[in-house]
Tab-separated table of C-alpha atoms in Angstrom:
chain	number	residue	atom	x	y	z
A	1	MET	CA	177.713	-121.233	102.510
A	2	VAL	CA	174.737	-120.060	104.378
A	3	GLN	CA	175.254	-122.534	107.370
A	4	ALA	CA	178.925	-121.484	107.433
A	5	LEU	CA	178.047	-117.722	107.519
A	6	ALA	CA	175.453	-118.240	110.149
A	7	VAL	CA	178.121	-119.265	112.645
A	8	VAL	CA	180.063	-115.914	112.199
A	9	MET	CA	177.206	-113.617	111.784
A	10	ARG	CA	176.501	-111.072	114.641
A	11	CYS	CA	173.048	-110.839	116.313
A	12	ASP	CA	172.403	-107.781	114.470
A	13	GLN	CA	172.778	-109.506	110.990
A	14	PHE	CA	170.407	-111.834	109.032
A	15	PHE	CA	169.931	-113.427	105.584
A	16	SER	CA	167.787	-111.237	103.388
A	17	HIS	CA	166.654	-110.643	99.820
A	18	THR	CA	166.485	-113.674	97.477
A	19	THR	CA	168.782	-115.652	99.959
A	20	ALA	CA	165.881	-115.267	102.525
A	21	ALA	CA	163.165	-116.008	99.886
A	22	GLY	CA	164.942	-119.217	98.927
A	23	LEU	CA	165.297	-120.202	102.597
A	24	TRP	CA	161.471	-119.770	102.860
A	25	GLY	CA	161.098	-122.315	99.936
A	26	ALA	CA	160.188	-119.571	97.368
A	27	PRO	CA	161.110	-120.688	93.783
A	28	LEU	CA	163.639	-118.338	92.173
A	29	PRO	CA	164.677	-117.826	88.505
A	30	SER	CA	167.697	-120.066	87.479
A	31	HIS	CA	169.942	-117.190	86.920
A	32	VAL	CA	169.405	-116.097	90.633
A	33	GLN	CA	169.882	-119.729	91.793
A	34	ASP	CA	173.150	-120.080	89.888
A	35	ARG	CA	174.759	-117.135	91.617
A	36	SER	CA	176.827	-117.920	94.506
A	37	ALA	CA	176.331	-114.619	96.292
A	38	VAL	CA	174.669	-114.621	99.631
A	39	HIS	CA	172.601	-111.422	100.780
A	40	VAL	CA	173.321	-110.486	104.452
A	41	SER	CA	171.806	-107.320	106.024
A	42	THR	CA	172.951	-105.598	108.934
A	43	ALA	CA	170.386	-103.770	111.128
A	44	GLY	CA	171.106	-100.464	112.485
A	45	ALA	CA	174.571	-98.819	112.310
A	46	GLY	CA	176.928	-101.851	112.931
A	47	PRO	CA	179.625	-102.794	110.571
A	48	LEU	CA	178.443	-104.472	107.396
A	49	MET	CA	179.594	-107.997	106.682
A	50	ARG	CA	182.506	-107.934	104.157
A	51	ARG	CA	183.494	-111.288	102.782
A	52	PRO	CA	183.898	-112.782	99.318
A	53	GLY	CA	180.479	-113.859	98.019
A	54	ILE	CA	178.529	-111.574	100.312
A	55	VAL	CA	176.187	-108.799	99.060
A	56	ALA	CA	175.979	-106.663	102.163
A	57	HIS	CA	172.866	-104.384	102.831
A	58	ARG	CA	172.148	-101.781	105.549
A	59	ALA	CA	168.726	-102.355	107.085
A	60	HIS	CA	166.211	-100.500	109.242
A	61	VAL	CA	164.031	-103.182	110.638
A	62	THR	CA	161.301	-103.777	113.223
A	63	PRO	CA	161.365	-106.886	115.381
A	64	ASP	CA	158.530	-108.499	113.267
A	65	GLN	CA	160.649	-108.198	110.127
A	66	VAL	CA	163.156	-110.619	111.147
A	67	THR	CA	162.659	-114.219	112.465
A	68	THR	CA	164.584	-117.265	113.146
A	69	LEU	CA	164.248	-120.532	111.122
A	70	ASP	CA	164.575	-123.963	112.527
A	71	GLY	CA	168.107	-124.423	112.810
A	72	GLY	CA	169.006	-120.926	114.094
A	73	LEU	CA	169.104	-119.039	110.846
A	74	ARG	CA	168.083	-115.550	111.127
A	75	VAL	CA	166.267	-114.330	108.061
A	76	SER	CA	163.913	-111.649	106.733
A	77	SER	CA	160.373	-112.462	107.413
A	78	PRO	CA	158.622	-113.811	104.312
A	79	ALA	CA	156.765	-110.557	103.607
A	80	ARG	CA	159.961	-108.449	103.947
A	81	ALA	CA	161.983	-110.916	101.921
A	82	TRP	CA	159.400	-110.614	99.066
A	83	PHE	CA	159.819	-106.931	98.998
A	84	GLU	CA	163.516	-106.986	99.163
A	85	CYS	CA	163.399	-109.368	96.056
A	86	ALA	CA	161.916	-106.471	94.113
A	87	ALA	CA	165.635	-105.158	93.957
A	88	GLU	CA	166.587	-108.339	91.945
A	89	LEU	CA	163.690	-109.869	90.201
A	90	ASP	CA	161.461	-108.735	87.303
A	91	LEU	CA	157.640	-108.455	87.563
A	92	ARG	CA	156.828	-111.972	86.671
A	93	SER	CA	159.439	-113.559	88.896
A	94	LEU	CA	158.339	-111.437	91.770
A	95	VAL	CA	154.605	-112.543	91.382
A	96	ILE	CA	155.866	-116.154	91.275
A	97	VAL	CA	157.744	-115.578	94.571
A	98	GLY	CA	154.486	-113.873	96.148
A	99	ASP	CA	152.317	-116.621	95.034
A	100	ALA	CA	154.456	-119.259	96.549
A	101	LEU	CA	154.713	-117.374	99.905
A	102	VAL	CA	151.158	-116.642	100.338
A	103	GLY	CA	150.200	-120.074	99.183
A	104	ARG	CA	151.706	-121.394	102.386
A	105	SER	CA	149.272	-119.917	104.892
A	106	GLU	CA	151.586	-120.331	107.883
A	107	HIS	CA	154.194	-117.971	106.059
A	108	THR	CA	152.434	-114.764	105.130
A	109	THR	CA	149.460	-113.163	103.495
A	110	ILE	CA	148.664	-110.642	100.683
A	111	GLY	CA	148.142	-108.137	103.360
A	112	ASP	CA	151.445	-108.805	104.966
A	113	LEU	CA	153.112	-108.279	101.582
A	114	ALA	CA	151.303	-105.025	101.089
A	115	ALA	CA	152.388	-103.811	104.463
A	116	GLN	CA	156.033	-104.120	103.573
A	117	ILE	CA	155.894	-101.928	100.515
A	118	ARG	CA	157.661	-98.716	101.910
A	119	PRO	CA	157.020	-95.435	100.148
A	120	GLY	CA	160.371	-93.881	99.066
A	121	ASN	CA	162.110	-97.110	98.116
A	122	ARG	CA	162.965	-97.079	94.398
A	123	HIS	CA	161.315	-100.466	93.906
A	124	VAL	CA	158.078	-99.541	95.239
A	125	ARG	CA	156.404	-99.282	91.714
A	126	LEU	CA	157.544	-102.838	90.632
A	127	ALA	CA	156.444	-104.333	93.926
A	128	ARG	CA	153.028	-102.674	93.657
A	129	ALA	CA	152.615	-103.916	90.277
A	130	ALA	CA	153.517	-107.451	91.309
A	131	LEU	CA	151.269	-107.408	94.312
A	132	ASP	CA	148.247	-106.594	92.213
A	133	HIS	CA	148.840	-110.120	90.377
A	134	VAL	CA	149.733	-112.254	93.534
A	135	ARG	CA	147.007	-114.641	94.342
A	136	VAL	CA	146.383	-117.427	96.923
A	137	GLY	CA	145.896	-120.795	95.223
A	138	SER	CA	148.741	-121.158	92.751
A	139	GLU	CA	150.649	-124.530	93.502
A	140	SER	CA	153.729	-124.003	91.335
A	141	PRO	CA	155.666	-121.506	89.349
A	142	MET	CA	154.403	-122.921	86.039
A	143	GLU	CA	150.853	-122.475	87.175
A	144	THR	CA	151.491	-118.911	88.210
A	145	GLY	CA	153.174	-118.207	84.912
A	146	LEU	CA	150.441	-119.824	82.906
A	147	ARG	CA	147.842	-117.668	84.873
A	148	LEU	CA	149.635	-114.531	83.952
A	149	ASP	CA	149.768	-115.470	80.405
A	150	VAL	CA	146.179	-116.375	80.259
A	151	ILE	CA	145.310	-112.838	81.617
A	152	ASP	CA	147.825	-111.161	79.391
A	153	ALA	CA	146.047	-112.896	76.427
A	154	GLY	CA	142.885	-111.112	77.336
A	155	PHE	CA	140.882	-113.825	79.012
A	156	PRO	CA	139.035	-113.078	82.229
A	157	GLU	CA	140.868	-113.897	85.424
A	158	PRO	CA	140.219	-117.572	86.615
A	159	GLU	CA	139.401	-118.572	90.008
A	160	LEU	CA	142.109	-120.861	91.393
A	161	ASN	CA	141.976	-124.377	92.851
A	162	LEU	CA	138.229	-124.284	92.546
A	163	GLU	CA	136.151	-127.138	94.168
A	164	VAL	CA	133.727	-128.213	91.436
A	165	ARG	CA	130.473	-129.927	92.288
A	166	ASP	CA	127.819	-131.361	90.127
A	167	ASP	CA	124.276	-130.041	90.125
A	168	ALA	CA	123.358	-132.473	93.058
A	169	GLY	CA	126.244	-131.039	95.102
A	170	HIS	CA	128.611	-134.055	94.651
A	171	PHE	CA	132.210	-133.205	94.736
A	172	LEU	CA	133.890	-133.766	91.098
A	173	GLY	CA	137.315	-132.528	91.868
A	174	ARG	CA	139.453	-129.643	92.417
A	175	VAL	CA	140.847	-127.717	89.302
A	176	ASP	CA	143.928	-125.610	88.917
A	177	MET	CA	142.040	-122.612	87.112
A	178	ALA	CA	138.283	-122.280	86.420
A	179	TRP	CA	135.598	-119.803	85.015
A	180	PRO	CA	132.536	-121.207	86.786
A	181	ALA	CA	130.109	-119.154	84.977
A	182	TYR	CA	131.139	-120.697	81.664
A	183	ARG	CA	131.875	-124.273	83.159
A	184	ILE	CA	135.311	-123.994	81.820
A	185	ALA	CA	138.481	-125.340	83.597
A	186	LEU	CA	142.169	-125.167	82.799
A	187	GLU	CA	144.414	-127.911	84.322
A	188	TYR	CA	148.057	-127.897	84.276
A	189	ASP	CA	149.424	-131.496	83.998
A	190	GLY	CA	152.640	-132.118	85.810
A	191	ASP	CA	154.637	-135.130	85.802
A	192	HIS	CA	152.332	-136.981	88.440
A	193	HIS	CA	149.615	-137.008	85.890
A	194	ARG	CA	151.721	-139.572	83.807
A	195	GLU	CA	151.627	-142.127	86.591
A	196	ARG	CA	149.191	-144.899	85.976
A	197	ASP	CA	147.141	-144.673	89.005
A	198	ALA	CA	146.913	-140.878	88.792
A	199	PHE	CA	145.931	-141.143	84.953
A	200	ARG	CA	143.169	-143.582	85.830
A	201	HIS	CA	141.848	-141.289	88.642
A	202	ASP	CA	142.000	-138.205	86.257
A	203	GLN	CA	140.126	-140.185	83.606
A	204	ARG	CA	137.294	-141.061	86.036
A	205	ARG	CA	137.213	-137.470	87.245
A	206	GLY	CA	137.122	-136.242	83.628
A	207	ASN	CA	134.126	-138.275	82.990
A	208	GLY	CA	132.386	-136.773	85.851
A	209	PHE	CA	133.215	-133.090	84.593
A	210	ALA	CA	131.948	-133.994	81.015
A	211	VAL	CA	128.539	-135.430	82.517
A	212	SER	CA	128.229	-132.222	84.352
A	213	ASP	CA	128.896	-130.224	81.294
A	214	TRP	CA	132.225	-128.985	82.135
A	215	LEU	CA	134.830	-128.401	79.416
A	216	VAL	CA	138.257	-129.143	80.896
A	217	ILE	CA	141.309	-128.116	78.902
A	218	HIS	CA	144.601	-129.702	79.789
A	219	ALA	CA	147.926	-127.842	79.573
A	220	THR	CA	151.454	-129.473	79.544
A	221	GLY	CA	154.666	-127.998	80.304
A	222	ALA	CA	155.244	-127.361	76.560
A	223	ASP	CA	151.872	-125.843	76.263
A	224	ALA	CA	152.986	-123.375	79.200
A	225	VAL	CA	156.008	-122.416	77.133
A	226	ARG	CA	154.298	-122.186	73.603
A	227	THR	CA	150.891	-120.961	74.396
A	228	ALA	CA	149.313	-120.333	70.895
A	229	VAL	CA	147.658	-123.717	70.498
A	230	LEU	CA	146.448	-123.745	74.121
A	231	PHE	CA	144.909	-120.273	73.853
A	232	GLU	CA	143.165	-121.268	70.641
A	233	ARG	CA	141.644	-124.171	72.374
A	234	LEU	CA	140.507	-121.923	75.262
A	235	ARG	CA	139.177	-119.250	72.950
A	236	GLN	CA	137.152	-121.928	71.238
A	237	ALA	CA	135.764	-123.044	74.637
A	238	PHE	CA	134.848	-119.544	75.471
A	239	ALA	CA	133.191	-119.018	72.156
A	240	GLN	CA	131.289	-122.301	72.409
A	241	ARG	CA	129.977	-121.342	75.876
A	242	SER	CA	129.163	-117.826	74.894
A	243	ARG	CA	126.872	-119.076	72.357
A	244	ILE	CA	125.059	-121.311	74.899
A	245	HIS	CA	124.779	-118.074	77.184
A	246	VAL	CA	123.201	-116.141	74.373
A	247	GLU	CA	120.834	-118.831	73.551
């Protein structure tokens, strides 16, 4: 539908909101993906696009807030699309979209997101709350969600995608989340970890972490949904390391 609409859109019209975010590759919740509606904004005072399946918006934009993708699709910039998504998404989903967009350095930055938050818009409070949690380094929606759950459970905020080295400076690996002061790492194991070569590589890497006195806790997709057991393991790890720090 997007490609068909692009043919008839005027030069003052562009794809916006979650439609634009999706075109930028941002992960959207299933209930948004399942909708057939397409968001089209009209800049200035021109007539809105009125067609079945279209959600029409009036927009006041600057030239840097609209861009053209490969293929000629005019869309909201990544940062503007993120702010527009505050009208449709909840806090968690908005953080996930923000993490995905800033995680691709060629797309946008956290500073760009902040610059799009316009006082007077009724979604400012939600956008600001989400911005406080957006971080560079999360590589999937599940990783972002797990990080938010870890913080909500009362753990310190982890560093993301940390490169870990042993005491001699040799590279051991890069971990999804880490608390280097405690030498605790949390890894989200996706499907690729089930492949034989990846499993063997992870085993070798895990041995290096153990020798260097790192505790590595692994989380699966099931752990990310039902976190009680995972968080108990994480609490035990912090308790163990806290005793070491005291001693």
